[in-house]
């Protein structure tokens, strides 16, 4: 082979080729394993994407003609995994009822309902029991009425095994350790809560024990007809049918959980704007988020620019030392700074109240208005050093001839700042201000670490506080409280994306206008 100048090219050595094939083989083996797992779970689309992706990567790195693709492919893979997939999955969840009580599939929900409704029948048979353990997993070794030894765990139903007997009772089996009665007493809660299924079907019931010596059959009070899809309570005769929203519903409207995950279309978005208990908090949280981001950018820019102008004066002595002091908050980890400020603002024991204000009892973090002031103050402390550095660099980039010409024309210092320096600064700093706005729009750390989003709004239908911004609201809806609504949180995330995108587009268009003025 020759290059473009006709000189011979060097082919890769045998060792490099073997290493390449080994790495690709390992990656393909992992891809096949993942595809098999996904197919087993019924995720055929994702499995197909994994297989196709593995084939494409193999072709790229085995081909000698696709050199540019070899450099681009790793970045595209990480982009697909950490950006495209995450965004796509968030959009998918936003159109489902994925939440507490609606996480399982329908078959899994039926199994769970049958299992959790089990109770011991008065005439149910009993089994001599030996509690056994393998690793950290407990199991039941029981003796059936016909003398057969049966072994099962919480995840594996009873099956016949070859066991050792004593006095007609199975007492030991290979691979398991038989627990002594003293050991059972020490783990009584764990043993009594163990339910070993009789078969692969939860409808057949399970074995449980109260004393660790005898196991009893527990049978579900519910029965499920897979043909009609009807769940029946055998004790009351009441029937439950699929209500169309991922759960069984009785004739009187009673819903029983757990349910299962289903697509609900735009219901989550409709709930966000139609339910008063959600719409009200969402509106004021959105307003506060915009105000928080705007005020943060404004005060951070103002203080950073003021400090930059002050320390940019050549006549000031010790400017370097002052600049170092100004940068210290930026060098301190932001999450630690926020936690320190949270402690200093404590009403009862905080440094601000006890030392600075002489024992005052000001509710910095528990009053809705003061809590907002507190997070703005902490955000100012954490953010102004960065703006100070950027403004200092932008000021020093302005040619000295411009200032000199302005002075010769008799321009005052204030006029120079307003008509010369500030417009030139905005041209170079406008993208940074837009980025700062977007960052503070989703500034979860300051809100969560300083106030936790509090004080809590007790009248809201979702877990939300007076200083929560949209991103912390999404976190609380998805991961806190008794009802964790991932679908609604994903819908909120999409709304946040739309708001930030619109604001960013408008801001960048404004930036282009400034460039045209320049």
PDB file of N, CA and C in Angstrom, residues 285 288-297 299-300 333-335 337-338 374-384 386 435-453 467-475 496 500:
ATOM      1  N   UNK A 285     -43.618  28.373  41.592  1.00  0.00           N
ATOM      2  CA  UNK A 285     -42.245  27.867  41.532  1.00  0.00           C
ATOM      3  C   UNK A 285     -41.572  28.313  40.239  1.00  0.00           C
ATOM      4  N   UNK A 288     -40.730  31.993  40.676  1.00  0.00           N
ATOM      5  CA  UNK A 288     -39.577  32.160  41.562  1.00  0.00           C
ATOM      6  C   UNK A 288     -38.292  31.679  40.895  1.00  0.00           C
ATOM      7  N   UNK A 289     -38.371  30.625  40.080  1.00  0.00           N
ATOM      8  CA  UNK A 289     -37.183  30.138  39.375  1.00  0.00           C
ATOM      9  C   UNK A 289     -36.649  31.196  38.430  1.00  0.00           C
ATOM     10  N   UNK A 290     -37.535  31.814  37.656  1.00  0.00           N
ATOM     11  CA  UNK A 290     -37.107  32.874  36.740  1.00  0.00           C
ATOM     12  C   UNK A 290     -36.560  34.060  37.523  1.00  0.00           C
ATOM     13  N   UNK A 291     -37.249  34.415  38.615  1.00  0.00           N
ATOM     14  CA  UNK A 291     -36.767  35.539  39.435  1.00  0.00           C
ATOM     15  C   UNK A 291     -35.425  35.213  40.073  1.00  0.00           C
ATOM     16  N   UNK A 292     -35.279  34.002  40.580  1.00  0.00           N
ATOM     17  CA  UNK A 292     -34.013  33.602  41.200  1.00  0.00           C
ATOM     18  C   UNK A 292     -32.861  33.649  40.204  1.00  0.00           C
ATOM     19  N   UNK A 293     -33.083  33.095  39.009  1.00  0.00           N
ATOM     20  CA  UNK A 293     -32.025  33.102  37.996  1.00  0.00           C
ATOM     21  C   UNK A 293     -31.706  34.521  37.547  1.00  0.00           C
ATOM     22  N   UNK A 294     -32.732  35.339  37.333  1.00  0.00           N
ATOM     23  CA  UNK A 294     -32.516  36.714  36.868  1.00  0.00           C
ATOM     24  C   UNK A 294     -31.819  37.559  37.930  1.00  0.00           C
ATOM     25  N   UNK A 295     -32.320  37.500  39.161  1.00  0.00           N
ATOM     26  CA  UNK A 295     -31.705  38.276  40.241  1.00  0.00           C
ATOM     27  C   UNK A 295     -30.279  37.804  40.510  1.00  0.00           C
ATOM     28  N   UNK A 296     -30.058  36.500  40.441  1.00  0.00           N
ATOM     29  CA  UNK A 296     -28.707  35.981  40.673  1.00  0.00           C
ATOM     30  C   UNK A 296     -27.738  36.517  39.634  1.00  0.00           C
ATOM     31  N   UNK A 297     -28.146  36.473  38.369  1.00  0.00           N
ATOM     32  CA  UNK A 297     -27.274  37.004  37.309  1.00  0.00           C
ATOM     33  C   UNK A 297     -27.046  38.494  37.513  1.00  0.00           C
ATOM     34  N   UNK A 299     -27.245  40.485  40.330  1.00  0.00           N
ATOM     35  CA  UNK A 299     -26.421  40.906  41.467  1.00  0.00           C
ATOM     36  C   UNK A 299     -25.000  40.359  41.351  1.00  0.00           C
ATOM     37  N   UNK A 300     -24.852  39.165  40.784  1.00  0.00           N
ATOM     38  CA  UNK A 300     -23.512  38.602  40.603  1.00  0.00           C
ATOM     39  C   UNK A 300     -22.732  39.427  39.587  1.00  0.00           C
ATOM     40  N   UNK A 333     -14.908  24.751  47.618  1.00  0.00           N
ATOM     41  CA  UNK A 333     -15.963  23.929  46.998  1.00  0.00           C
ATOM     42  C   UNK A 333     -17.351  24.500  47.269  1.00  0.00           C
ATOM     43  N   UNK A 334     -18.131  24.615  46.199  1.00  0.00           N
ATOM     44  CA  UNK A 334     -19.439  25.276  46.308  1.00  0.00           C
ATOM     45  C   UNK A 334     -20.372  24.555  47.268  1.00  0.00           C
ATOM     46  N   UNK A 335     -20.387  23.217  47.236  1.00  0.00           N
ATOM     47  CA  UNK A 335     -21.327  22.506  48.102  1.00  0.00           C
ATOM     48  C   UNK A 335     -20.947  22.657  49.575  1.00  0.00           C
ATOM     49  N   UNK A 337     -19.375  25.356  50.775  1.00  0.00           N
ATOM     50  CA  UNK A 337     -19.742  26.734  51.090  1.00  0.00           C
ATOM     51  C   UNK A 337     -21.221  26.871  51.393  1.00  0.00           C
ATOM     52  N   UNK A 338     -22.060  26.197  50.591  1.00  0.00           N
ATOM     53  CA  UNK A 338     -23.502  26.273  50.820  1.00  0.00           C
ATOM     54  C   UNK A 338     -23.874  25.647  52.163  1.00  0.00           C
ATOM     55  N   UNK A 374     -31.954  34.674  51.680  1.00  0.00           N
ATOM     56  CA  UNK A 374     -30.786  33.900  52.106  1.00  0.00           C
ATOM     57  C   UNK A 374     -30.146  33.159  50.937  1.00  0.00           C
ATOM     58  N   UNK A 375     -30.968  32.481  50.124  1.00  0.00           N
ATOM     59  CA  UNK A 375     -30.390  31.720  49.007  1.00  0.00           C
ATOM     60  C   UNK A 375     -29.776  32.664  47.973  1.00  0.00           C
ATOM     61  N   UNK A 376     -30.363  33.850  47.797  1.00  0.00           N
ATOM     62  CA  UNK A 376     -29.767  34.831  46.882  1.00  0.00           C
ATOM     63  C   UNK A 376     -28.435  35.329  47.426  1.00  0.00           C
ATOM     64  N   UNK A 377     -28.375  35.551  48.723  1.00  0.00           N
ATOM     65  CA  UNK A 377     -27.145  36.020  49.337  1.00  0.00           C
ATOM     66  C   UNK A 377     -26.036  34.964  49.230  1.00  0.00           C
ATOM     67  N   UNK A 378     -26.379  33.708  49.502  1.00  0.00           N
ATOM     68  CA  UNK A 378     -25.390  32.639  49.402  1.00  0.00           C
ATOM     69  C   UNK A 378     -24.945  32.459  47.951  1.00  0.00           C
ATOM     70  N   UNK A 379     -25.877  32.544  47.031  1.00  0.00           N
ATOM     71  CA  UNK A 379     -25.534  32.405  45.619  1.00  0.00           C
ATOM     72  C   UNK A 379     -24.634  33.547  45.158  1.00  0.00           C
ATOM     73  N   UNK A 380     -24.861  34.735  45.693  1.00  0.00           N
ATOM     74  CA  UNK A 380     -23.996  35.870  45.382  1.00  0.00           C
ATOM     75  C   UNK A 380     -22.575  35.610  45.881  1.00  0.00           C
ATOM     76  N   UNK A 381     -22.465  35.107  47.092  1.00  0.00           N
ATOM     77  CA  UNK A 381     -21.151  34.808  47.655  1.00  0.00           C
ATOM     78  C   UNK A 381     -20.399  33.780  46.809  1.00  0.00           C
ATOM     79  N   UNK A 382     -21.117  32.769  46.351  1.00  0.00           N
ATOM     80  CA  UNK A 382     -20.482  31.707  45.590  1.00  0.00           C
ATOM     81  C   UNK A 382     -20.186  32.100  44.150  1.00  0.00           C
ATOM     82  N   UNK A 383     -20.977  33.015  43.575  1.00  0.00           N
ATOM     83  CA  UNK A 383     -20.876  33.293  42.145  1.00  0.00           C
ATOM     84  C   UNK A 383     -20.102  34.528  41.733  1.00  0.00           C
ATOM     85  N   UNK A 384     -20.003  35.529  42.610  1.00  0.00           N
ATOM     86  CA  UNK A 384     -19.393  36.778  42.147  1.00  0.00           C
ATOM     87  C   UNK A 384     -17.900  36.651  41.836  1.00  0.00           C
ATOM     88  N   UNK A 386     -16.292  34.398  40.148  1.00  0.00           N
ATOM     89  CA  UNK A 386     -16.175  34.010  38.734  1.00  0.00           C
ATOM     90  C   UNK A 386     -16.458  35.195  37.834  1.00  0.00           C
ATOM     91  N   UNK A 435     -25.167  31.908  29.854  1.00  0.00           N
ATOM     92  CA  UNK A 435     -24.803  30.629  30.468  1.00  0.00           C
ATOM     93  C   UNK A 435     -25.017  30.665  31.979  1.00  0.00           C
ATOM     94  N   UNK A 436     -24.714  31.802  32.601  1.00  0.00           N
ATOM     95  CA  UNK A 436     -24.923  31.936  34.047  1.00  0.00           C
ATOM     96  C   UNK A 436     -26.408  31.857  34.391  1.00  0.00           C
ATOM     97  N   UNK A 437     -27.241  32.458  33.532  1.00  0.00           N
ATOM     98  CA  UNK A 437     -28.687  32.377  33.753  1.00  0.00           C
ATOM     99  C   UNK A 437     -29.157  30.934  33.657  1.00  0.00           C
ATOM    100  N   UNK A 438     -28.713  30.213  32.627  1.00  0.00           N
ATOM    101  CA  UNK A 438     -29.116  28.814  32.461  1.00  0.00           C
ATOM    102  C   UNK A 438     -28.636  27.970  33.635  1.00  0.00           C
ATOM    103  N   UNK A 439     -27.419  28.248  34.117  1.00  0.00           N
ATOM    104  CA  UNK A 439     -26.884  27.494  35.257  1.00  0.00           C
ATOM    105  C   UNK A 439     -27.724  27.734  36.509  1.00  0.00           C
ATOM    106  N   UNK A 440     -28.032  28.991  36.791  1.00  0.00           N
ATOM    107  CA  UNK A 440     -28.812  29.307  37.992  1.00  0.00           C
ATOM    108  C   UNK A 440     -30.270  28.882  37.857  1.00  0.00           C
ATOM    109  N   UNK A 441     -30.758  28.757  36.632  1.00  0.00           N
ATOM    110  CA  UNK A 441     -32.115  28.263  36.426  1.00  0.00           C
ATOM    111  C   UNK A 441     -32.233  26.836  36.957  1.00  0.00           C
ATOM    112  N   UNK A 442     -31.136  26.084  36.887  1.00  0.00           N
ATOM    113  CA  UNK A 442     -31.111  24.705  37.384  1.00  0.00           C
ATOM    114  C   UNK A 442     -30.113  24.547  38.527  1.00  0.00           C
ATOM    115  N   UNK A 443     -29.945  25.585  39.344  1.00  0.00           N
ATOM    116  CA  UNK A 443     -28.946  25.549  40.424  1.00  0.00           C
ATOM    117  C   UNK A 443     -29.504  24.782  41.617  1.00  0.00           C
ATOM    118  N   UNK A 444     -29.477  23.464  41.489  1.00  0.00           N
ATOM    119  CA  UNK A 444     -30.048  22.596  42.518  1.00  0.00           C
ATOM    120  C   UNK A 444     -29.262  22.664  43.821  1.00  0.00           C
ATOM    121  N   UNK A 445     -27.937  22.746  43.732  1.00  0.00           N
ATOM    122  CA  UNK A 445     -27.086  22.628  44.920  1.00  0.00           C
ATOM    123  C   UNK A 445     -27.391  23.697  45.968  1.00  0.00           C
ATOM    124  N   UNK A 446     -27.458  24.944  45.547  1.00  0.00           N
ATOM    125  CA  UNK A 446     -27.669  26.028  46.507  1.00  0.00           C
ATOM    126  C   UNK A 446     -29.021  25.880  47.201  1.00  0.00           C
ATOM    127  N   UNK A 447     -30.050  25.595  46.439  1.00  0.00           N
ATOM    128  CA  UNK A 447     -31.388  25.465  47.018  1.00  0.00           C
ATOM    129  C   UNK A 447     -31.446  24.289  47.976  1.00  0.00           C
ATOM    130  N   UNK A 448     -30.941  23.154  47.543  1.00  0.00           N
ATOM    131  CA  UNK A 448     -31.062  21.932  48.344  1.00  0.00           C
ATOM    132  C   UNK A 448     -30.196  21.990  49.596  1.00  0.00           C
ATOM    133  N   UNK A 449     -28.992  22.546  49.497  1.00  0.00           N
ATOM    134  CA  UNK A 449     -28.069  22.529  50.619  1.00  0.00           C
ATOM    135  C   UNK A 449     -28.315  23.662  51.616  1.00  0.00           C
ATOM    136  N   UNK A 450     -28.893  24.765  51.175  1.00  0.00           N
ATOM    137  CA  UNK A 450     -29.113  25.898  52.082  1.00  0.00           C
ATOM    138  C   UNK A 450     -30.469  25.785  52.781  1.00  0.00           C
ATOM    139  N   UNK A 451     -31.526  25.638  52.026  1.00  0.00           N
ATOM    140  CA  UNK A 451     -32.869  25.611  52.625  1.00  0.00           C
ATOM    141  C   UNK A 451     -33.594  24.285  52.427  1.00  0.00           C
ATOM    142  N   UNK A 452     -33.074  23.418  51.562  1.00  0.00           N
ATOM    143  CA  UNK A 452     -33.796  22.187  51.247  1.00  0.00           C
ATOM    144  C   UNK A 452     -35.091  22.459  50.508  1.00  0.00           C
ATOM    145  N   UNK A 453     -35.208  23.670  49.924  1.00  0.00           N
ATOM    146  CA  UNK A 453     -36.444  24.058  49.252  1.00  0.00           C
ATOM    147  C   UNK A 453     -37.482  24.635  50.191  1.00  0.00           C
ATOM    148  N   UNK A 467     -38.895  28.047  48.604  1.00  0.00           N
ATOM    149  CA  UNK A 467     -37.676  28.405  47.878  1.00  0.00           C
ATOM    150  C   UNK A 467     -37.317  27.362  46.826  1.00  0.00           C
ATOM    151  N   UNK A 468     -38.182  26.401  46.606  1.00  0.00           N
ATOM    152  CA  UNK A 468     -37.915  25.409  45.560  1.00  0.00           C
ATOM    153  C   UNK A 468     -37.906  26.070  44.192  1.00  0.00           C
ATOM    154  N   UNK A 469     -36.944  25.680  43.368  1.00  0.00           N
ATOM    155  CA  UNK A 469     -36.979  26.028  41.953  1.00  0.00           C
ATOM    156  C   UNK A 469     -37.419  24.785  41.191  1.00  0.00           C
ATOM    157  N   UNK A 470     -37.566  24.905  39.891  1.00  0.00           N
ATOM    158  CA  UNK A 470     -38.160  23.814  39.129  1.00  0.00           C
ATOM    159  C   UNK A 470     -37.367  22.517  39.256  1.00  0.00           C
ATOM    160  N   UNK A 471     -36.043  22.613  39.240  1.00  0.00           N
ATOM    161  CA  UNK A 471     -35.249  21.388  39.281  1.00  0.00           C
ATOM    162  C   UNK A 471     -35.362  20.700  40.640  1.00  0.00           C
ATOM    163  N   UNK A 472     -35.421  21.460  41.724  1.00  0.00           N
ATOM    164  CA  UNK A 472     -35.597  20.838  43.042  1.00  0.00           C
ATOM    165  C   UNK A 472     -37.025  20.325  43.211  1.00  0.00           C
ATOM    166  N   UNK A 473     -37.981  20.977  42.549  1.00  0.00           N
ATOM    167  CA  UNK A 473     -39.353  20.464  42.555  1.00  0.00           C
ATOM    168  C   UNK A 473     -39.412  19.112  41.857  1.00  0.00           C
ATOM    169  N   UNK A 474     -38.719  18.992  40.730  1.00  0.00           N
ATOM    170  CA  UNK A 474     -38.673  17.715  40.016  1.00  0.00           C
ATOM    171  C   UNK A 474     -38.069  16.635  40.904  1.00  0.00           C
ATOM    172  N   UNK A 475     -36.996  16.977  41.600  1.00  0.00           N
ATOM    173  CA  UNK A 475     -36.357  16.003  42.504  1.00  0.00           C
ATOM    174  C   UNK A 475     -37.319  15.541  43.585  1.00  0.00           C
ATOM    175  N   UNK A 496     -39.246  22.322  31.815  1.00  0.00           N
ATOM    176  CA  UNK A 496     -38.037  23.092  32.129  1.00  0.00           C
ATOM    177  C   UNK A 496     -37.178  23.251  30.883  1.00  0.00           C
ATOM    178  N   UNK A 500     -36.090  26.896  29.291  1.00  0.00           N
ATOM    179  CA  UNK A 500     -34.680  27.273  29.155  1.00  0.00           C
ATOM    180  C   UNK A 500     -34.315  27.453  27.692  1.00  0.00           C
TER     181      UNK A 500
END
